Short mmCIF file of C-alpha atoms in Angstrom, two decimals:
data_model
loop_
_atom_site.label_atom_id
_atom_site.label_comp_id
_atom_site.label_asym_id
_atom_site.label_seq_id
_atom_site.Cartn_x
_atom_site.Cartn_y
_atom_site.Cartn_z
CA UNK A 1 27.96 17.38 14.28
CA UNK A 2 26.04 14.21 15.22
CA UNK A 3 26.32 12.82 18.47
CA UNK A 4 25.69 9.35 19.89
CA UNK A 5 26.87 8.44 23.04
CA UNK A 6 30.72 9.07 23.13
CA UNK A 7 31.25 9.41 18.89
CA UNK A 8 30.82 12.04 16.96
CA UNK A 9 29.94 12.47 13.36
CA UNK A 10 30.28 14.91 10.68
CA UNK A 11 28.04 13.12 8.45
CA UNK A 12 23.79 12.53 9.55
CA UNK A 13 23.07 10.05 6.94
CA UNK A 14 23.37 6.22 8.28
CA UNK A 15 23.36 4.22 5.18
CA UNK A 16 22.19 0.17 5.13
CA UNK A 17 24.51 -1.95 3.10
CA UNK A 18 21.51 -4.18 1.60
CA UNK A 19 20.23 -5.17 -1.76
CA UNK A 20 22.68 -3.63 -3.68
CA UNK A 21 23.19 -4.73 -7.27
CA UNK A 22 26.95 -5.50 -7.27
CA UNK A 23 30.04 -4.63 -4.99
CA UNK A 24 31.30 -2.05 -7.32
CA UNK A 25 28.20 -0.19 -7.42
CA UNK A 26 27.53 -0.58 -3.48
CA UNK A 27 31.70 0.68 -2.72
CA UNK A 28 30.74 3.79 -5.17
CA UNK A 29 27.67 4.77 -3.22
CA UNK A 30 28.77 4.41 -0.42
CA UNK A 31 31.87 6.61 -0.98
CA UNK A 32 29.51 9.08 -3.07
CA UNK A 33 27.13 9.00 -0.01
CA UNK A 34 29.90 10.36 2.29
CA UNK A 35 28.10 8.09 4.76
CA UNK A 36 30.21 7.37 8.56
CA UNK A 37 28.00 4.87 9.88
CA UNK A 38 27.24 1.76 7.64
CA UNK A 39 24.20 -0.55 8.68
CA UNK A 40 25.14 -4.41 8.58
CA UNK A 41 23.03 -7.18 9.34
CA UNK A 42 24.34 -10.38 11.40
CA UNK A 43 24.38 -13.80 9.63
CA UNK A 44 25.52 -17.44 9.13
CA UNK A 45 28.55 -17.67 7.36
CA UNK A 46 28.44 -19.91 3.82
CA UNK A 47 31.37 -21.44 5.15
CA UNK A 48 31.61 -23.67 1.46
CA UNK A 49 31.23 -20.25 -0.11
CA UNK A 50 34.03 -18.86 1.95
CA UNK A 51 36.07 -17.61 -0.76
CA UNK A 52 33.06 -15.09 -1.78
CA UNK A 53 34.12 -11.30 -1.18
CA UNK A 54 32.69 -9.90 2.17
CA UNK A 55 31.96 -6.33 1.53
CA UNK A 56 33.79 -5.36 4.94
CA UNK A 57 37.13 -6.86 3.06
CA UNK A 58 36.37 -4.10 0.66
CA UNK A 59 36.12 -1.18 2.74
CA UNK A 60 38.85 0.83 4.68
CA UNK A 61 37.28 0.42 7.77
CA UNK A 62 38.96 2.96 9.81
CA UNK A 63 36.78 5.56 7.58
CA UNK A 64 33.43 4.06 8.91
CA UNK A 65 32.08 2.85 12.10
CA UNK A 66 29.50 -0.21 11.65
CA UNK A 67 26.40 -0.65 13.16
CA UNK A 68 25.12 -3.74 12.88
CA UNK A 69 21.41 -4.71 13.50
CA UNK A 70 19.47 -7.55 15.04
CA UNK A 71 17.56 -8.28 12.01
CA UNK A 72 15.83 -11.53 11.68
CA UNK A 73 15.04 -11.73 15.74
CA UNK A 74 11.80 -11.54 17.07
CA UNK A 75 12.33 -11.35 20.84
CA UNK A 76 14.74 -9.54 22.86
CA UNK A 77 17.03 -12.32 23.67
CA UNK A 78 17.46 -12.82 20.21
CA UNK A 79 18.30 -9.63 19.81
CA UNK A 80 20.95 -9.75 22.59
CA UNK A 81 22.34 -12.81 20.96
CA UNK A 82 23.03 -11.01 17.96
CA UNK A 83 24.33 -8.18 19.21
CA UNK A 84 26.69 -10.02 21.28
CA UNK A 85 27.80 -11.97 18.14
CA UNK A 86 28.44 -8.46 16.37
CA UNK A 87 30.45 -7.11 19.09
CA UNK A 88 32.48 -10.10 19.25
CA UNK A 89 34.15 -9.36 15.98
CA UNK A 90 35.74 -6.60 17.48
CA UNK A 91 34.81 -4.48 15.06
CA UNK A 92 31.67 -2.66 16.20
CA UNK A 93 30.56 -1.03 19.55
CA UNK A 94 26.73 0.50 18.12
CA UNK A 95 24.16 -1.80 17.56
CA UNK A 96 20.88 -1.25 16.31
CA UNK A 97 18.07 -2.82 17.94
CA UNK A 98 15.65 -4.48 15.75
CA UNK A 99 12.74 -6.87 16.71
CA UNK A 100 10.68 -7.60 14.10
CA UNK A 101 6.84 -7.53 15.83
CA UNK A 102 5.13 -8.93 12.43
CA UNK A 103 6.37 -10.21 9.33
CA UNK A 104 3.85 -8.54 6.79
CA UNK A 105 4.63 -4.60 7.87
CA UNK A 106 8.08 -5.72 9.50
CA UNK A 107 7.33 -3.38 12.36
CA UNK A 108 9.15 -3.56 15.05
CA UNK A 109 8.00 -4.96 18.50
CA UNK A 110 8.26 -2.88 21.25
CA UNK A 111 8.02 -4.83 24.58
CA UNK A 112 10.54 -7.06 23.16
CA UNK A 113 12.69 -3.59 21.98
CA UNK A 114 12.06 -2.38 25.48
CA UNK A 115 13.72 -5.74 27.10
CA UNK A 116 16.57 -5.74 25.01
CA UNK A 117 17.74 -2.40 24.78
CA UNK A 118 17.59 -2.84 29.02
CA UNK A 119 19.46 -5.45 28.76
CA UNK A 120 22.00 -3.82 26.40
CA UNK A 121 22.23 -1.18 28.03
CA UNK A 122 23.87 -3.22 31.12
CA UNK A 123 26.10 -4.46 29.02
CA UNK A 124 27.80 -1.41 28.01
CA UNK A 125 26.37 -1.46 24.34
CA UNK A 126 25.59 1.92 23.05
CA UNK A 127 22.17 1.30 22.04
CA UNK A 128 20.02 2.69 19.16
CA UNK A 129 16.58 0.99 19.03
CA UNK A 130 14.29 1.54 15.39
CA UNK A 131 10.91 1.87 16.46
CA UNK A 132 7.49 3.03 15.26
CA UNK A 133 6.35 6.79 15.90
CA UNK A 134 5.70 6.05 19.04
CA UNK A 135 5.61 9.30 21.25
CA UNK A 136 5.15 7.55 24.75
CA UNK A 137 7.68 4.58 23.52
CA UNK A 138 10.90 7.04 22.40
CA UNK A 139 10.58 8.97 25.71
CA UNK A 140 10.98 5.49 27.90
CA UNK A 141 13.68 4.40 26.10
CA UNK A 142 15.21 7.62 26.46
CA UNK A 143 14.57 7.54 30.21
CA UNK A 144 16.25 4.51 30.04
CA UNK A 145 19.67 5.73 28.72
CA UNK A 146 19.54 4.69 24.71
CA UNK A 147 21.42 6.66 22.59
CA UNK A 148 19.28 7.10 20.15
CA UNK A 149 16.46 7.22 19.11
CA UNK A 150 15.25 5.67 15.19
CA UNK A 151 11.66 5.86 14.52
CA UNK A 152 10.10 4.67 10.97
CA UNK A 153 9.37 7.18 8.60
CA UNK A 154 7.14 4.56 7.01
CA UNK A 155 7.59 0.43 6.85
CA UNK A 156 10.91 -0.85 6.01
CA UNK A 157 11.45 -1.02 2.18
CA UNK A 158 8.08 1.17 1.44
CA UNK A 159 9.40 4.22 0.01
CA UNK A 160 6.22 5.95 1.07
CA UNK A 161 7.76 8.90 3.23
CA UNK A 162 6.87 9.95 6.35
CA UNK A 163 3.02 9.00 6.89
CA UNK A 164 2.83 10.71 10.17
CA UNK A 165 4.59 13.96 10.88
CA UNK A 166 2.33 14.67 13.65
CA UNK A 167 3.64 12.09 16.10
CA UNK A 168 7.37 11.98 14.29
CA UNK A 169 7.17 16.19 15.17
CA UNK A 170 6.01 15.08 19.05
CA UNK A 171 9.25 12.34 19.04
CA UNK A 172 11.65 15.38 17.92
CA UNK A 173 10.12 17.81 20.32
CA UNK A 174 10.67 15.82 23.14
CA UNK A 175 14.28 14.43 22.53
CA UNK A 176 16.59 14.24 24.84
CA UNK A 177 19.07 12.16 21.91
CA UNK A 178 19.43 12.14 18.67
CA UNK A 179 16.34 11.08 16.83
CA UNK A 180 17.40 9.39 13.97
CA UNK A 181 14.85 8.57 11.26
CA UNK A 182 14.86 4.87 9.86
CA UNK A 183 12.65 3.11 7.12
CA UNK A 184 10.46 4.28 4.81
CA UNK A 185 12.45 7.01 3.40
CA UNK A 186 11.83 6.97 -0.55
CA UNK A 187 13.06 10.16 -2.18
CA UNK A 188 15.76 13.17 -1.01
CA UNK A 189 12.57 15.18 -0.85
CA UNK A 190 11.69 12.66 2.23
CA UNK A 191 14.88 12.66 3.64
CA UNK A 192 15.05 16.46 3.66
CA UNK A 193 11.55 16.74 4.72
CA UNK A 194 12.76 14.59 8.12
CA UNK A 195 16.10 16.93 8.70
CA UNK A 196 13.48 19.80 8.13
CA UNK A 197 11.45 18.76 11.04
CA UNK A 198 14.15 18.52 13.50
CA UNK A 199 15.57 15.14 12.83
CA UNK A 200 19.33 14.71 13.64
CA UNK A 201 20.07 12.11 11.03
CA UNK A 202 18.29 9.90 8.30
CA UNK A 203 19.21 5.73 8.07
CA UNK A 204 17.89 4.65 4.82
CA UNK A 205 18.98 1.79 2.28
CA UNK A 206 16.69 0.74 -0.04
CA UNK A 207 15.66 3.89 -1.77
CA UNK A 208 19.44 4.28 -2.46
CA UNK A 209 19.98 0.33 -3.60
CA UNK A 210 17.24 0.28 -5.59
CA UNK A 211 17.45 3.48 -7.06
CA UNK A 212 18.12 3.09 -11.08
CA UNK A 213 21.12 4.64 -10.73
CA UNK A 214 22.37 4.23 -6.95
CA UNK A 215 25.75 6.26 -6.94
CA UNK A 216 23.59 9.20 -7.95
CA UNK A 217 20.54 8.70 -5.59
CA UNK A 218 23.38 8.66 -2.66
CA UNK A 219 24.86 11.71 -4.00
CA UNK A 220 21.09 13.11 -3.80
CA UNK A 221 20.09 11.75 -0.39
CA UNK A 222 23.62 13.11 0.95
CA UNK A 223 22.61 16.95 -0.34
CA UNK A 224 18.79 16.16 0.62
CA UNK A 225 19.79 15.80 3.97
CA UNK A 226 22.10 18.69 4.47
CA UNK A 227 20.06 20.87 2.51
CA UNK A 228 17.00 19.72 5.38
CA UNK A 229 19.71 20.39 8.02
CA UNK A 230 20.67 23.95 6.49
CA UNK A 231 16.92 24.93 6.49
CA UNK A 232 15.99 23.86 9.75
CA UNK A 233 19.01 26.03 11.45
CA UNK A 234 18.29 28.79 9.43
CA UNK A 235 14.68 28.70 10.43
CA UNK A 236 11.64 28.42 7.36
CA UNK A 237 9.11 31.07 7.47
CA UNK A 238 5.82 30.62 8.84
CA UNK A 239 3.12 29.55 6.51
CA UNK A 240 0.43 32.17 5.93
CA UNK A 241 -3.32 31.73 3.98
CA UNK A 242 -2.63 35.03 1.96
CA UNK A 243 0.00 36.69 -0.44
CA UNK A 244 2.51 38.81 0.86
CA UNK A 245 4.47 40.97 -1.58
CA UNK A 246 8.09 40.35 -1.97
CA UNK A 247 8.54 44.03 -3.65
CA UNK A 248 7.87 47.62 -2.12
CA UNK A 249 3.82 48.74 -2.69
CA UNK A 250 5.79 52.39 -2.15
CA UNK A 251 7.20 54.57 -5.14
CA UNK A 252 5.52 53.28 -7.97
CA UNK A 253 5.57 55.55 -11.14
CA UNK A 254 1.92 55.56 -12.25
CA UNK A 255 1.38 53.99 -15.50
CA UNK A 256 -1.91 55.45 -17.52
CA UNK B 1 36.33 -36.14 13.77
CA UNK B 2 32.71 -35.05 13.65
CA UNK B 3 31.92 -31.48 14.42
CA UNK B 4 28.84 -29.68 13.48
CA UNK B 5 28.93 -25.79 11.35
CA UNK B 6 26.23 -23.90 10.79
CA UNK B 7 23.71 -26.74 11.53
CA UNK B 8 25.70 -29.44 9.23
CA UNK B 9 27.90 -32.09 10.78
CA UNK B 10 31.04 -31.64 8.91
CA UNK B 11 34.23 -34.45 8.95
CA UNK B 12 37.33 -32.40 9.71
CA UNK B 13 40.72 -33.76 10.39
CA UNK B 14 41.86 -35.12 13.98
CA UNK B 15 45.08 -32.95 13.99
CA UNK B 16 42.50 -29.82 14.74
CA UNK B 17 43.45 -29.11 18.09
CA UNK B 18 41.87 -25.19 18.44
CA UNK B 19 39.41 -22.84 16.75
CA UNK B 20 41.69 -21.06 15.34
CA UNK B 21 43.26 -24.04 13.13
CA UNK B 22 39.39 -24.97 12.15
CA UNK B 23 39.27 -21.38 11.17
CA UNK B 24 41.73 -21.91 9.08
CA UNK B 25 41.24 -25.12 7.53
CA UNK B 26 37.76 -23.42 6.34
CA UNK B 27 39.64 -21.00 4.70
CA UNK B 28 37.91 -17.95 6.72
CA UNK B 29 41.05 -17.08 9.06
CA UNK B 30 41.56 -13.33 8.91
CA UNK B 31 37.58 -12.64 8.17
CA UNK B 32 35.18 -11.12 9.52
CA UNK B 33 33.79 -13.35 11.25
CA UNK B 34 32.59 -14.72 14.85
CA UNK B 35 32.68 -17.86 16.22
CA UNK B 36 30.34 -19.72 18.27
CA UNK B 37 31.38 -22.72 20.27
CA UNK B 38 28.73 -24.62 22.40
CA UNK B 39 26.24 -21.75 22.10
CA UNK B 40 29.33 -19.93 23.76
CA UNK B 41 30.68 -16.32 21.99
CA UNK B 42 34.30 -16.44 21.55
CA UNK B 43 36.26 -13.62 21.76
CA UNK B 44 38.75 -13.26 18.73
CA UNK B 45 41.77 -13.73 21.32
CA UNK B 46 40.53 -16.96 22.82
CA UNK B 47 40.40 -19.23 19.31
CA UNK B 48 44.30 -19.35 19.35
CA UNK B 49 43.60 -21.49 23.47
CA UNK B 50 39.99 -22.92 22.50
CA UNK B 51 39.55 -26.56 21.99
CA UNK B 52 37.96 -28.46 19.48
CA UNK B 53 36.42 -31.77 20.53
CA UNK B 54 34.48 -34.62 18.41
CA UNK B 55 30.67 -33.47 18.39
CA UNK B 56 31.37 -29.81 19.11
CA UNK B 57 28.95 -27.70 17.75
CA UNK B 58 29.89 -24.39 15.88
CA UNK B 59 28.19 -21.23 14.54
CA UNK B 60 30.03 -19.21 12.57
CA UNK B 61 28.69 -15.58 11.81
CA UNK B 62 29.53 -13.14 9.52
CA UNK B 63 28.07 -9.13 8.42
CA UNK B 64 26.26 -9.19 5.29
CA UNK B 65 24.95 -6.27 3.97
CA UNK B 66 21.31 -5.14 5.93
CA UNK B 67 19.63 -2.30 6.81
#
């Protein structure tokens, strides 16, 4: 069971709702995903496009809860703004706070994260802030009530996998929430690779929307990340720089 | 009279009296969506009582998909 704040979730994977080919193919991944907690981002309205399909007019929303993001701000009153405009729908009462530091890498800022999950906070959000692998960074914010935490695996979009266990390992060790891991997840090998180091959940889009075949590569991340689960709880063996037989040395018949 | 959506000053007829009828003379009534008056968040309950004046200005959000 994941935990954040005062919901609970059968599910660990968190999946974005971006960059997905078509509607059809999004609503099939996300039901093949078995996903609880869909990302959204905040946004203008086309209001001369208005008779365009929203994706949240497509979904039986008492199945998922949202969390939307701050995407797109770069300082923490942004960020509140955003938030503020999510929550204001009625429909949401996560948000996922996301202050974009530089626009090459996308990673996030965290004085500006810092601000506005304080500020959140206060105002009864329940708060889960992506941020680098920052060891020092995930404890403060913990100390500072989020519910949460969501470090990058790697930069948004990359697919490259998690490019520093080390200090990802330190954030899980010294949890006192759910460490969720967010960006940079490219294959179920990553994503299971996270849940096997302690992670409580995985938030990934794009290696599922821009898989080849997206309703399988949710399928995949959704055993991946059991399967990482599963293997931490049952505990891996330790690693050792010489064989050890599997089979009995003992009551061998001697073969001349 | 003149309002301005989303940045664009927009013509819309006098008989608007509240958000809620400029919600749904845009045709996005019932949506997901969140309203902005004045740089002021309404609350989905208030567009029924809010008033729209010449030279308001509006922001309408939506969720789109993200990550």
């Amino acid at each position: 069971m994941l935990k954040i704040g005062p919901l609970s979730f059968q599910s660990r994977l968190l999946l974005g709702t971006g960059k997905y080919p078509n509607f059809d193919v999004q609503k099939k991944a996300i039901e093949e995903s078995e996903t609880e907690i869909l990302t959204f981002a905040v946004r203008r309205m086309d209001i001369f496009e208005s008779s365009q399909p929203n994706l949240l007019e497509k979904l039986d929303l008492n199945r998922y809860s949202l969390l939307p993001n701050t995407a797109g701000a770069k300082t923490a009153g942004e960020a509140v703004r955003i938030a503020k405009l999510a929550k204001a729908s009625g429909l949401c009462t996560m948000i996922k706070v996301e202050v974009i530091g530089d626009f090459q890498t996308l990673l996030p800022d965290p004085f500006e994260t810092l601000k506005a999950c304080e500020i959140l906070l206060k105002e009864g959000f329940i708060v889960l802030p992506y941020i680098s692998d920052d060891v020092i960074l995930a404890k403060r914010l913990q100390e500072m009530g989020v519910h949460a935490v969501m470090p990058g695996a790697s930069p948004i979009g990359s697919g490259m996998g998690i490019v520093n266990p080390l200090n990802l390992s330190l954030i899980i060790e010294q949890a006192s929430v759910p460490v969720i891991v967010d960006a940079g997840i490219g294959s179920p090998a990553d994503a299971a690779l996270a849940m096997e180091m302690g992670a409580d959940g995985v938030l990934l889009n794009t290696a599922v929307s821009a898989a080849k075949d997206p309703v399988r590569m949710a399928a995949a991340m959704k055993l991946a990340i059991q399967a990482g689960h599963l293997g931490r709880e049952a505990g891996r063996i330790p690693k050792k720089r010489y064989a050890a037989a599997s089979s009995p040395s003992e009551g061998m018949s001697v073969i001349e | 009279m003149k309002v301005k959506i989303n940045g664009s000053w927009t013509e819309i007829p006098d008989s608007i009296r509240s958000v809620a009828q400029l919600a749904k003379h845009l045709n996005i009534d019932g949506k997901p969506i969140v309203i902005e008056k004045n740089a002021q968040i309404l609350e989905k309950e208030a567009h029924q009582d809010e008033a729209v004046a010449h030279e308001d200005h509006f922001e309408i959000v939506t969720f789109v998909g993200g990550g």
